[in-house]
GROMACS .gro file of C-alpha atoms in nm:
model
  208
    1MET     CA    1   0.025  -1.597   0.867
    2ASP     CA    2   0.306  -1.805   1.013
    3GLU     CA    3   0.434  -1.919   0.673
    4LEU     CA    4   0.539  -1.562   0.592
    5GLY     CA    5   0.739  -1.516   0.912
    6PRO     CA    6   1.083  -1.598   0.763
    7PHE     CA    7   1.003  -1.379   0.461
    8TYR     CA    8   0.936  -1.077   0.683
    9THR     CA    9   1.248  -1.146   0.888
   10ARG     CA   10   1.469  -1.148   0.579
   11LEU     CA   11   1.314  -0.827   0.449
   12ALA     CA   12   1.374  -0.646   0.778
   13LYS     CA   13   1.739  -0.752   0.804
   14ARG     CA   14   1.847  -0.600   0.471
   15LYS     CA   15   2.079  -0.311   0.553
   16ASN     CA   16   2.049   0.040   0.413
   17SER     CA   17   2.329   0.179   0.199
   18LEU     CA   18   2.423   0.503   0.026
   19THR     CA   19   2.206   0.399  -0.270
   20VAL     CA   20   1.932   0.176  -0.122
   21PHE     CA   21   1.677   0.242   0.152
   22ASN     CA   22   1.497  -0.047   0.318
   23PRO     CA   23   1.158   0.068   0.452
   24TYR     CA   24   1.106  -0.265   0.626
   25ARG     CA   25   1.371  -0.185   0.885
   26GLU     CA   26   1.102   0.042   1.033
   27PRO     CA   27   0.859  -0.180   1.230
   28PHE     CA   28   0.539   0.007   1.139
   29LYS     CA   29   0.609  -0.024   0.766
   30LEU     CA   30   0.681  -0.395   0.800
   31ALA     CA   31   0.354  -0.428   0.995
   32ASN     CA   32   0.173  -0.241   0.716
   33LEU     CA   33   0.303  -0.490   0.463
   34GLN     CA   34   0.190  -0.777   0.685
   35ARG     CA   35  -0.165  -0.638   0.706
   36TYR     CA   36  -0.173  -0.584   0.329
   37LEU     CA   37  -0.057  -0.936   0.247
   38GLU     CA   38  -0.299  -1.089   0.497
   39LEU     CA   39  -0.592  -0.919   0.325
   40VAL     CA   40  -0.471  -1.019  -0.021
   41PHE     CA   41  -0.412  -1.382   0.078
   42ALA     CA   42  -0.760  -1.397   0.236
   43GLN     CA   43  -0.941  -1.306  -0.086
   44SER     CA   44  -1.140  -1.567  -0.270
   45GLY     CA   45  -1.130  -1.618  -0.644
   46PRO     CA   46  -0.842  -1.628  -0.895
   47ARG     CA   47  -0.502  -1.525  -0.762
   48VAL     CA   48  -0.336  -1.251  -0.968
   49MET     CA   49   0.012  -1.111  -0.908
   50LEU     CA   50   0.153  -0.791  -1.059
   51VAL     CA   51   0.525  -0.723  -1.031
   52GLY     CA   52   0.665  -0.373  -1.071
   53GLU     CA   53   1.021  -0.243  -1.076
   54ALA     CA   54   1.096  -0.096  -0.732
   55PRO     CA   55   0.940   0.121  -0.457
   56GLY     CA   56   0.931   0.496  -0.515
   57PHE     CA   57   1.027   0.766  -0.268
   58LYS     CA   58   0.671   0.907  -0.256
   59GLY     CA   59   0.500   0.569  -0.230
   60CYS     CA   60   0.603   0.230  -0.095
   61ARG     CA   61   0.913   0.378   0.068
   62LEU     CA   62   0.678   0.572   0.300
   63THR     CA   63   0.402   0.314   0.351
   64GLY     CA   64   0.571  -0.026   0.312
   65ILE     CA   65   0.291  -0.132   0.076
   66PRO     CA   66   0.373  -0.176  -0.295
   67PHE     CA   67   0.186   0.055  -0.533
   68SER     CA   68   0.048   0.277  -0.260
   69SER     CA   69   0.099   0.620  -0.107
   70GLY     CA   70  -0.009   0.797   0.209
   71ARG     CA   71  -0.270   1.001   0.026
   72LEU     CA   72  -0.411   0.698  -0.152
   73PHE     CA   73  -0.613   0.586   0.151
   74SER     CA   74  -0.806   0.912   0.167
   75ASP     CA   75  -0.821   0.993  -0.204
   76ILE     CA   76  -0.966   0.666  -0.337
   77GLN     CA   77  -1.274   0.500  -0.188
   78HIS     CA   78  -1.196   0.138  -0.267
   79PRO     CA   79  -1.338  -0.122  -0.023
   80PHE     CA   80  -1.002  -0.297   0.004
   81LEU     CA   81  -0.824   0.030   0.082
   82LYS     CA   82  -1.087   0.122   0.339
   83ALA     CA   83  -1.042  -0.210   0.516
   84LEU     CA   84  -0.665  -0.178   0.503
   85ALA     CA   85  -0.663   0.184   0.622
   86SER     CA   86  -0.817   0.082   0.954
   87GLN     CA   87  -0.533  -0.163   1.019
   88ILE     CA   88  -0.218   0.027   0.919
   89GLU     CA   89  -0.011   0.317   1.047
   90LEU     CA   90   0.092   0.613   0.830
   91ASP     CA   91   0.320   0.904   0.905
   92PRO     CA   92   0.081   1.204   0.922
   93SER     CA   93   0.367   1.442   0.840
   94ASP     CA   94   0.438   1.278   0.504
   95LEU     CA   95   0.116   1.177   0.329
   96SER     CA   96   0.245   1.214  -0.026
   97HIS     CA   97   0.057   1.163  -0.352
   98GLU     CA   98   0.204   0.907  -0.592
   99ASN     CA   99   0.063   0.924  -0.942
  100THR     CA  100   0.123   0.563  -1.043
  101ALA     CA  101  -0.051   0.430  -0.731
  102SER     CA  102  -0.352   0.654  -0.797
  103ILE     CA  103  -0.384   0.541  -1.160
  104VAL     CA  104  -0.361   0.174  -1.062
  105TRP     CA  105  -0.617   0.196  -0.780
  106ASN     CA  106  -0.857   0.416  -0.975
  107TYR     CA  107  -0.859   0.142  -1.238
  108LEU     CA  108  -0.920  -0.126  -0.973
  109SER     CA  109  -1.219   0.061  -0.831
  110GLY     CA  110  -1.454  -0.126  -1.062
  111LYS     CA  111  -1.295  -0.468  -1.016
  112SER     CA  112  -1.378  -0.746  -0.774
  113ILE     CA  113  -1.026  -0.873  -0.706
  114VAL     CA  114  -0.717  -0.690  -0.582
  115PRO     CA  115  -0.393  -0.834  -0.721
  116LEU     CA  116  -0.094  -0.903  -0.505
  117PHE     CA  117   0.145  -0.619  -0.588
  118TRP     CA  118   0.518  -0.668  -0.548
  119ASN     CA  119   0.841  -0.532  -0.696
  120ALA     CA  120   1.134  -0.695  -0.873
  121PHE     CA  121   1.355  -0.514  -0.618
  122PRO     CA  122   1.155  -0.462  -0.296
  123PHE     CA  123   1.369  -0.178  -0.157
  124HIS     CA  124   1.398   0.186  -0.267
  125PRO     CA  125   1.694   0.243  -0.503
  126HIS     CA  126   1.810   0.604  -0.521
  127PRO     CA  127   2.114   0.800  -0.640
  128SER     CA  128   2.400   0.807  -0.391
  129ARG     CA  129   2.304   1.012  -0.084
  130VAL     CA  130   1.992   1.149  -0.259
  131GLN     CA  131   1.700   0.996  -0.071
  132LYS     CA  132   1.415   1.182  -0.241
  133LYS     CA  133   1.475   1.056  -0.591
  134ASN     CA  134   1.423   0.729  -0.772
  135ARG     CA  135   1.653   0.529  -0.994
  136ALA     CA  136   1.613   0.197  -1.172
  137PRO     CA  137   1.751  -0.108  -0.989
  138ASN     CA  138   2.070  -0.239  -1.142
  139ARG     CA  139   2.140  -0.599  -1.246
  140LEU     CA  140   2.275  -0.708  -0.907
  141GLU     CA  141   1.976  -0.555  -0.730
  142GLN     CA  142   1.735  -0.730  -0.963
  143GLU     CA  143   1.912  -1.058  -0.891
  144GLU     CA  144   1.887  -0.990  -0.517
  145GLY     CA  145   1.517  -0.916  -0.554
  146MET     CA  146   1.454  -1.247  -0.726
  147SER     CA  147   1.498  -1.440  -0.401
  148TYR     CA  148   1.216  -1.245  -0.233
  149LEU     CA  149   0.998  -1.269  -0.542
  150THR     CA  150   1.052  -1.645  -0.569
  151GLU     CA  151   0.957  -1.697  -0.206
  152LEU     CA  152   0.643  -1.486  -0.235
  153VAL     CA  153   0.532  -1.662  -0.554
  154ASP     CA  154   0.587  -2.001  -0.387
  155LEU     CA  155   0.371  -1.896  -0.092
  156TYR     CA  156   0.095  -1.719  -0.286
  157GLN     CA  157   0.078  -1.958  -0.583
  158PRO     CA  158  -0.071  -1.704  -0.828
  159GLU     CA  159  -0.269  -1.843  -1.119
  160TYR     CA  160  -0.191  -1.534  -1.328
  161ILE     CA  161   0.123  -1.325  -1.312
  162ALA     CA  162   0.223  -1.012  -1.501
  163GLY     CA  163   0.494  -0.750  -1.496
  164LEU     CA  164   0.414  -0.379  -1.476
  165GLY     CA  165   0.695  -0.240  -1.687
  166ARG     CA  166   0.973  -0.426  -1.865
  167LYS     CA  167   1.195  -0.487  -1.563
  168GLY     CA  168   0.912  -0.636  -1.364
  169ALA     CA  169   0.812  -0.863  -1.651
  170ASP     CA  170   1.174  -0.958  -1.732
  171SER     CA  171   1.248  -1.051  -1.370
  172VAL     CA  172   0.948  -1.281  -1.348
  173GLN     CA  173   1.018  -1.439  -1.686
  174LYS     CA  174   1.378  -1.515  -1.590
  175MET     CA  175   1.259  -1.683  -1.272
  176PHE     CA  176   0.987  -1.887  -1.443
  177PRO     CA  177   1.100  -1.941  -1.804
  178GLN     CA  178   0.836  -2.209  -1.862
  179ARG     CA  179   0.553  -1.988  -1.744
  180SER     CA  180   0.348  -1.740  -1.946
  181VAL     CA  181   0.414  -1.394  -1.803
  182ALA     CA  182   0.210  -1.102  -1.935
  183TYR     CA  183   0.374  -0.765  -1.992
  184ILE     CA  184   0.168  -0.460  -1.899
  185ARG     CA  185   0.283  -0.109  -1.980
  186HIS     CA  186   0.372   0.094  -1.672
  187PRO     CA  187   0.113   0.373  -1.633
  188SER     CA  188   0.371   0.650  -1.588
  189TYR     CA  189   0.507   0.876  -1.864
  190GLY     CA  190   0.196   0.865  -2.078
  191GLY     CA  191   0.134   0.492  -2.044
  192LYS     CA  192  -0.206   0.512  -1.872
  193GLN     CA  193  -0.419   0.393  -2.164
  194ASP     CA  194  -0.179   0.113  -2.254
  195PHE     CA  195  -0.179   0.010  -1.888
  196ILE     CA  196  -0.560  -0.005  -1.884
  197GLN     CA  197  -0.568  -0.209  -2.206
  198GLY     CA  198  -0.310  -0.451  -2.068
  199MET     CA  199  -0.501  -0.493  -1.744
  200GLU     CA  200  -0.825  -0.552  -1.932
  201LEU     CA  201  -0.661  -0.831  -2.132
  202LEU     CA  202  -0.515  -0.986  -1.818
  203LEU     CA  203  -0.836  -0.974  -1.617
  204HIS     CA  204  -1.040  -1.100  -1.911
  205GLN     CA  205  -0.840  -1.422  -1.884
  206THR     CA  206  -0.946  -1.455  -1.522
  207ARG     CA  207  -1.310  -1.368  -1.604
  208LEU     CA  208  -1.311  -1.104  -1.331
   0.00000   0.00000   0.00000
């Protein structure tokens, strides 16, 4: 997908810091993201985009794919995941389980369309020098993330867009104030049922 070339280049150039890790500086994780987006863009039917907060240290940080984990590809028998698993590379020494990814993909098992998952801040924010911990992206990081989100929305042209969690929804709404952006409860910390209800409402609009 030539149109995504500059997008990938910008992602890969973002430097690491004491508080932010960029998984896309590692070529195999950037390639994983490319394979994922190619499969999503190739789907037929309504285009749905779900925007979360940021990658977690057990999930996207390790795989390069939003709302995924290393264990996801063996734990959940979803046709999309099976197709993707044959095209990506994972670190066999760090196949972690990420609860949010499992909840999301278990829910999608009965659905015909896989949304395009992204994050308001596409890199892993963590406390200073503490790699294996998550923190919420700050205001400046959310603003930085908007440029990547804007570019991806322009390229994908989703018909329906929602935020998983308040920061995801707020970021999208700030970018597109004239657009209707659904808020869906993040499935972590007891939000699983509210997440399912929110997804059902969203997908009912698409008649999926």
